[in-house]
Structure formats: structure tokens, C-alpha cells
PDB file of C-alpha atoms in Angstrom:
ATOM      1  CA  UNK A 234      -3.517  11.922   0.003  1.00  0.00           C
ATOM      2  CA  UNK A 235      -4.252   8.234   0.035  1.00  0.00           C
ATOM      3  CA  UNK A 236      -7.196   5.913   0.169  1.00  0.00           C
ATOM      4  CA  UNK A 237      -7.642   2.643   1.960  1.00  0.00           C
ATOM      5  CA  UNK A 238      -9.201  -0.604   0.926  1.00  0.00           C
ATOM      6  CA  UNK A 239      -8.532  -2.503   4.091  1.00  0.00           C
ATOM      7  CA  UNK A 240      -8.779  -6.227   4.629  1.00  0.00           C
ATOM      8  CA  UNK A 241      -9.018  -6.832   8.343  1.00  0.00           C
ATOM      9  CA  UNK A 242      -9.771 -10.150   9.915  1.00  0.00           C
ATOM     10  CA  UNK A 243     -13.074  -9.443  11.661  1.00  0.00           C
ATOM     11  CA  UNK A 244     -14.904 -11.356   8.935  1.00  0.00           C
ATOM     12  CA  UNK A 245     -12.441 -14.223   9.032  1.00  0.00           C
ATOM     13  CA  UNK A 246     -12.744 -15.372  12.649  1.00  0.00           C
ATOM     14  CA  UNK A 247     -12.864 -18.974  11.493  1.00  0.00           C
ATOM     15  CA  UNK A 248      -9.337 -18.572  10.073  1.00  0.00           C
ATOM     16  CA  UNK A 249      -7.993 -17.553  13.448  1.00  0.00           C
ATOM     17  CA  UNK A 250      -9.993 -20.298  15.182  1.00  0.00           C
ATOM     18  CA  UNK A 251      -8.391 -22.861  12.899  1.00  0.00           C
ATOM     19  CA  UNK A 252      -5.006 -21.699  14.142  1.00  0.00           C
ATOM     20  CA  UNK A 253      -5.805 -22.371  17.829  1.00  0.00           C
ATOM     21  CA  UNK A 254      -3.087 -25.005  18.014  1.00  0.00           C
ATOM     22  CA  UNK A 255      -0.519 -22.238  17.779  1.00  0.00           C
ATOM     23  CA  UNK A 256      -1.908 -20.836  21.045  1.00  0.00           C
ATOM     24  CA  UNK A 257      -0.533 -17.274  20.847  1.00  0.00           C
ATOM     25  CA  UNK A 258      -2.131 -14.441  18.916  1.00  0.00           C
ATOM     26  CA  UNK A 259       1.350 -13.117  18.101  1.00  0.00           C
ATOM     27  CA  UNK A 260       1.930 -16.273  16.062  1.00  0.00           C
ATOM     28  CA  UNK A 261      -1.345 -15.738  14.216  1.00  0.00           C
ATOM     29  CA  UNK A 262      -0.368 -12.186  13.351  1.00  0.00           C
ATOM     30  CA  UNK A 263       3.014 -13.361  12.049  1.00  0.00           C
ATOM     31  CA  UNK A 264       1.411 -16.114   9.963  1.00  0.00           C
ATOM     32  CA  UNK A 265      -1.267 -13.832   8.544  1.00  0.00           C
ATOM     33  CA  UNK A 266       1.306 -11.130   7.798  1.00  0.00           C
ATOM     34  CA  UNK A 267       3.536 -13.658   6.027  1.00  0.00           C
ATOM     35  CA  UNK A 268       0.595 -14.942   3.962  1.00  0.00           C
ATOM     36  CA  UNK A 269      -0.492 -11.425   3.007  1.00  0.00           C
ATOM     37  CA  UNK A 270       3.050 -10.482   2.051  1.00  0.00           C
ATOM     38  CA  UNK A 271       3.183 -13.608  -0.122  1.00  0.00           C
ATOM     39  CA  UNK A 272       0.051 -12.532  -2.036  1.00  0.00           C
ATOM     40  CA  UNK A 273       0.421  -8.726  -1.871  1.00  0.00           C
ATOM     41  CA  UNK A 274       1.959  -8.378  -5.339  1.00  0.00           C
ATOM     42  CA  UNK A 275      -0.882 -10.438  -6.823  1.00  0.00           C
ATOM     43  CA  UNK A 276      -3.475  -8.274  -5.055  1.00  0.00           C
ATOM     44  CA  UNK A 277      -1.725  -5.129  -6.264  1.00  0.00           C
ATOM     45  CA  UNK A 278      -1.566  -6.472  -9.814  1.00  0.00           C
ATOM     46  CA  UNK A 279      -5.252  -7.447  -9.762  1.00  0.00           C
ATOM     47  CA  UNK A 280      -6.262  -4.011  -8.442  1.00  0.00           C
ATOM     48  CA  UNK A 281      -4.293  -2.290 -11.211  1.00  0.00           C
ATOM     49  CA  UNK A 282      -5.791  -4.557 -13.876  1.00  0.00           C
ATOM     50  CA  UNK A 283      -9.328  -4.095 -12.560  1.00  0.00           C
ATOM     51  CA  UNK A 284      -8.847  -0.334 -12.481  1.00  0.00           C
ATOM     52  CA  UNK A 285      -7.581  -0.301 -16.071  1.00  0.00           C
ATOM     53  CA  UNK A 286     -10.642  -2.351 -17.083  1.00  0.00           C
ATOM     54  CA  UNK A 287     -12.914   0.370 -15.651  1.00  0.00           C
ATOM     55  CA  UNK A 288     -10.980   3.572 -16.405  1.00  0.00           C
ATOM     56  CA  UNK A 289      -8.979   4.732 -19.406  1.00  0.00           C
ATOM     57  CA  UNK A 290      -5.754   5.463 -17.516  1.00  0.00           C
ATOM     58  CA  UNK A 291      -4.083   7.349 -20.369  1.00  0.00           C
ATOM     59  CA  UNK A 292      -0.939   8.330 -18.468  1.00  0.00           C
ATOM     60  CA  UNK A 293      -0.669   5.154 -16.389  1.00  0.00           C
ATOM     61  CA  UNK A 294      -0.127   7.294 -13.306  1.00  0.00           C
ATOM     62  CA  UNK A 295      -3.322   6.201 -11.586  1.00  0.00           C
ATOM     63  CA  UNK A 296      -2.818   2.436 -11.812  1.00  0.00           C
ATOM     64  CA  UNK A 297       0.934   2.622 -11.283  1.00  0.00           C
ATOM     65  CA  UNK A 298       0.445   4.457  -7.977  1.00  0.00           C
ATOM     66  CA  UNK A 299      -1.584   1.672  -6.372  1.00  0.00           C
ATOM     67  CA  UNK A 300       0.389  -0.218  -3.753  1.00  0.00           C
ATOM     68  CA  UNK A 301      -0.192  -2.676  -0.920  1.00  0.00           C
ATOM     69  CA  UNK A 302       0.774  -2.145   2.705  1.00  0.00           C
ATOM     70  CA  UNK A 303       0.766  -5.008   5.207  1.00  0.00           C
ATOM     71  CA  UNK A 304       1.337  -4.097   8.845  1.00  0.00           C
ATOM     72  CA  UNK A 305       2.754  -6.338  11.551  1.00  0.00           C
ATOM     73  CA  UNK A 306      -0.743  -7.046  12.927  1.00  0.00           C
ATOM     74  CA  UNK A 307      -1.735  -8.765   9.708  1.00  0.00           C
ATOM     75  CA  UNK A 308      -3.885  -5.985   8.254  1.00  0.00           C
ATOM     76  CA  UNK A 309      -3.631  -5.217   4.566  1.00  0.00           C
ATOM     77  CA  UNK A 310      -4.472  -1.946   2.825  1.00  0.00           C
ATOM     78  CA  UNK A 311      -4.469  -0.982  -0.842  1.00  0.00           C
ATOM     79  CA  UNK A 312      -3.338   2.626  -1.139  1.00  0.00           C
ATOM     80  CA  UNK A 313      -2.623   5.306  -3.706  1.00  0.00           C
ATOM     81  CA  UNK A 314      -1.131   8.785  -3.575  1.00  0.00           C
ATOM     82  CA  UNK A 315      -3.474   9.876  -6.366  1.00  0.00           C
ATOM     83  CA  UNK A 316      -6.290  11.913  -4.781  1.00  0.00           C
ATOM     84  CA  UNK A 317      -8.874  10.758  -7.275  1.00  0.00           C
ATOM     85  CA  UNK A 318      -8.207   7.031  -6.712  1.00  0.00           C
ATOM     86  CA  UNK A 319     -10.616   6.986  -3.770  1.00  0.00           C
ATOM     87  CA  UNK A 320     -13.349   8.691  -5.789  1.00  0.00           C
ATOM     88  CA  UNK A 321     -12.900   6.228  -8.654  1.00  0.00           C
ATOM     89  CA  UNK A 322     -12.888   3.252  -6.284  1.00  0.00           C
ATOM     90  CA  UNK A 323     -15.701   4.241  -3.912  1.00  0.00           C
ATOM     91  CA  UNK A 324     -17.720   6.616  -6.101  1.00  0.00           C
ATOM     92  CA  UNK A 325     -18.603  10.228  -5.449  1.00  0.00           C
ATOM     93  CA  UNK A 326     -21.515  10.956  -3.153  1.00  0.00           C
ATOM     94  CA  UNK A 327     -23.535  13.754  -4.717  1.00  0.00           C
ATOM     95  CA  UNK A 328     -22.632  15.801  -7.760  1.00  0.00           C
ATOM     96  CA  UNK A 329     -18.953  16.283  -8.484  1.00  0.00           C
ATOM     97  CA  UNK A 330     -17.836  19.904  -8.674  1.00  0.00           C
ATOM     98  CA  UNK A 331     -16.702  21.297 -12.000  1.00  0.00           C
ATOM     99  CA  UNK A 332     -13.067  20.172 -12.504  1.00  0.00           C
ATOM    100  CA  UNK A 333     -10.322  22.792 -12.371  1.00  0.00           C
ATOM    101  CA  UNK A 334      -9.551  23.586 -16.015  1.00  0.00           C
ATOM    102  CA  UNK A 335      -6.035  24.726 -15.056  1.00  0.00           C
ATOM    103  CA  UNK A 336      -5.081  21.521 -13.208  1.00  0.00           C
ATOM    104  CA  UNK A 337      -2.053  19.713 -14.605  1.00  0.00           C
ATOM    105  CA  UNK A 338      -4.043  16.482 -14.881  1.00  0.00           C
ATOM    106  CA  UNK A 339      -6.890  18.041 -16.897  1.00  0.00           C
ATOM    107  CA  UNK A 340      -4.392  19.798 -19.174  1.00  0.00           C
ATOM    108  CA  UNK A 341      -2.385  16.593 -19.655  1.00  0.00           C
ATOM    109  CA  UNK A 342      -5.442  14.448 -20.415  1.00  0.00           C
ATOM    110  CA  UNK A 343      -6.884  17.106 -22.749  1.00  0.00           C
ATOM    111  CA  UNK A 344      -3.611  17.084 -24.655  1.00  0.00           C
ATOM    112  CA  UNK A 345      -3.697  13.256 -24.848  1.00  0.00           C
ATOM    113  CA  UNK A 346      -7.245  13.375 -26.252  1.00  0.00           C
ATOM    114  CA  UNK A 347      -6.512  16.333 -28.542  1.00  0.00           C
ATOM    115  CA  UNK A 348      -9.198  18.589 -27.046  1.00  0.00           C
ATOM    116  CA  UNK A 349      -9.264  21.806 -25.036  1.00  0.00           C
ATOM    117  CA  UNK A 350      -9.087  21.452 -21.230  1.00  0.00           C
ATOM    118  CA  UNK A 351     -12.456  23.185 -20.798  1.00  0.00           C
ATOM    119  CA  UNK A 352     -14.152  20.666 -23.109  1.00  0.00           C
ATOM    120  CA  UNK A 353     -12.704  17.766 -21.110  1.00  0.00           C
ATOM    121  CA  UNK A 354     -13.683  19.339 -17.760  1.00  0.00           C
ATOM    122  CA  UNK A 355     -17.217  20.044 -19.020  1.00  0.00           C
ATOM    123  CA  UNK A 356     -17.539  16.436 -20.253  1.00  0.00           C
ATOM    124  CA  UNK A 357     -16.424  15.078 -16.886  1.00  0.00           C
ATOM    125  CA  UNK A 358     -18.862  17.343 -15.057  1.00  0.00           C
ATOM    126  CA  UNK A 359     -21.797  16.550 -17.344  1.00  0.00           C
ATOM    127  CA  UNK A 360     -21.227  12.792 -17.411  1.00  0.00           C
ATOM    128  CA  UNK A 361     -20.402  12.414 -13.696  1.00  0.00           C
ATOM    129  CA  UNK A 362     -18.276   9.309 -14.504  1.00  0.00           C
ATOM    130  CA  UNK A 363     -17.453   8.566 -10.875  1.00  0.00           C
ATOM    131  CA  UNK A 364     -20.952   8.729  -9.426  1.00  0.00           C
ATOM    132  CA  UNK A 365     -20.728   4.961  -9.017  1.00  0.00           C
ATOM    133  CA  UNK A 366     -17.518   3.411  -7.753  1.00  0.00           C
ATOM    134  CA  UNK A 367     -15.353   1.026  -9.765  1.00  0.00           C
ATOM    135  CA  UNK A 368     -14.681  -1.064  -6.609  1.00  0.00           C
ATOM    136  CA  UNK A 369     -11.356  -2.289  -7.944  1.00  0.00           C
ATOM    137  CA  UNK A 370      -9.752  -2.488  -4.486  1.00  0.00           C
ATOM    138  CA  UNK A 371     -12.324  -4.688  -2.770  1.00  0.00           C
ATOM    139  CA  UNK A 372     -12.653  -6.879  -5.854  1.00  0.00           C
ATOM    140  CA  UNK A 373      -8.880  -7.458  -5.939  1.00  0.00           C
ATOM    141  CA  UNK A 374      -8.972  -8.486  -2.282  1.00  0.00           C
ATOM    142  CA  UNK A 375     -11.961 -10.752  -2.887  1.00  0.00           C
ATOM    143  CA  UNK A 376     -10.265 -12.491  -5.838  1.00  0.00           C
ATOM    144  CA  UNK A 377      -7.343 -13.456  -3.612  1.00  0.00           C
ATOM    145  CA  UNK A 378      -9.258 -14.368  -0.428  1.00  0.00           C
ATOM    146  CA  UNK A 379      -9.136 -18.134  -0.980  1.00  0.00           C
ATOM    147  CA  UNK A 380      -5.450 -18.048  -1.916  1.00  0.00           C
ATOM    148  CA  UNK A 381      -4.661 -16.127   1.266  1.00  0.00           C
ATOM    149  CA  UNK A 382      -6.632 -18.606   3.376  1.00  0.00           C
ATOM    150  CA  UNK A 383      -4.761 -21.521   1.781  1.00  0.00           C
ATOM    151  CA  UNK A 384      -1.448 -19.753   2.338  1.00  0.00           C
ATOM    152  CA  UNK A 385      -2.304 -19.188   6.017  1.00  0.00           C
ATOM    153  CA  UNK A 386      -3.039 -22.887   6.410  1.00  0.00           C
ATOM    154  CA  UNK A 387       0.224 -23.898   4.682  1.00  0.00           C
ATOM    155  CA  UNK A 388       2.302 -21.524   6.821  1.00  0.00           C
ATOM    156  CA  UNK A 389       0.544 -22.554  10.044  1.00  0.00           C
ATOM    157  CA  UNK A 390       1.098 -26.226   9.283  1.00  0.00           C
ATOM    158  CA  UNK A 391       4.770 -25.604   8.472  1.00  0.00           C
ATOM    159  CA  UNK A 392       5.289 -23.590  11.652  1.00  0.00           C
ATOM    160  CA  UNK A 393       3.622 -26.257  13.758  1.00  0.00           C
ATOM    161  CA  UNK A 394       5.998 -28.889  12.351  1.00  0.00           C
ATOM    162  CA  UNK A 395       8.964 -26.579  12.976  1.00  0.00           C
ATOM    163  CA  UNK A 396       7.827 -25.995  16.571  1.00  0.00           C
ATOM    164  CA  UNK A 397       7.397 -29.731  17.165  1.00  0.00           C
ATOM    165  CA  UNK A 398      10.896 -30.425  15.757  1.00  0.00           C
ATOM    166  CA  UNK A 399      12.392 -27.656  17.927  1.00  0.00           C
ATOM    167  CA  UNK A 400      10.527 -28.893  21.001  1.00  0.00           C
ATOM    168  CA  UNK A 401       8.817 -25.538  21.544  1.00  0.00           C
ATOM    169  CA  UNK A 402       5.287 -26.693  20.770  1.00  0.00           C
TER     170      UNK A 402
END
């Protein structure tokens, strides 16, 4: 199970327009992909930090399972194999069901807090802690937006110079 916090370029048309001198969309995709790869570890780190600021990640499993994927089209996604990452990030629409008292996660967290699993599950159900999302994924992307734009410009400028030197521009 994974969740997506996707940064696609529909809202950044001006970035692609500024790269018109490269002429081919394939070049744009390569440049954007290179820029995203350059900043992906920073985005991942920010998402983990923002999540830890919002949630007491006792085991570290939640934050440590967040990772960035950049595809060859220049789209970036923050993902996690933890099922509850999406609920924490986006929020839960409606009332959350009563947590499974026998789940390994509930048992592990109850042990960490020194309480019975039922007490922890009841507290989660009564408090509905994920009714509103933490929005750590989008915030991490937003924090790095300007850096990514600058990186795109730097790479595009470098590639233009390389193309001029090679006579392929």
C-alpha cells in the first residue's frame, strides 16, 4: 500500500515556457528530472521532519518509510509503504473505525507507552487524531519549489552552453 503526493508540472507552465530555447519536450523532461533528482533527498528529509513534528513516531517506521520517486517524465511522488501514511497526510474523511486491538502496530505502540492495547485503540478512536491531515508531503514539496525552479534554470543554461559548444543547438 502506498500513497502519493505528486508534484506534476501543470501548475508550472511558466517553467516549461522559459525553456523554449531547448525546443524539444524530451529535453525539458530530462532537465526537470535531473533537477528533481538533485533535490529529492531534501524533499524526502523535509517530509520526514514535518511528519515527526506532527506525529509522535515512536518506532520511527512511519517517517523512515517515506521515499521519493522521480519518473523519466519529470513527475515526482512522495510515497510510503505504511498504510496509515496517507491517512495521516490527507486526513480521514468521516469517523475512523475502531482500531484492531490485535494489530502488531497497536500492540507495539501500547508496549512503548506502557498501556494495554485496548486503552490505546480506544484513545485513538475517541480522539480521532487523523480527522485533519498533517499535510507533510505537500508542505515538503512547497518548501523546495523555489530551489527546484532555480535548479531547472541552472541545468537548462548549462545544457544550452553544452549544445552551443557541440554545435547541436
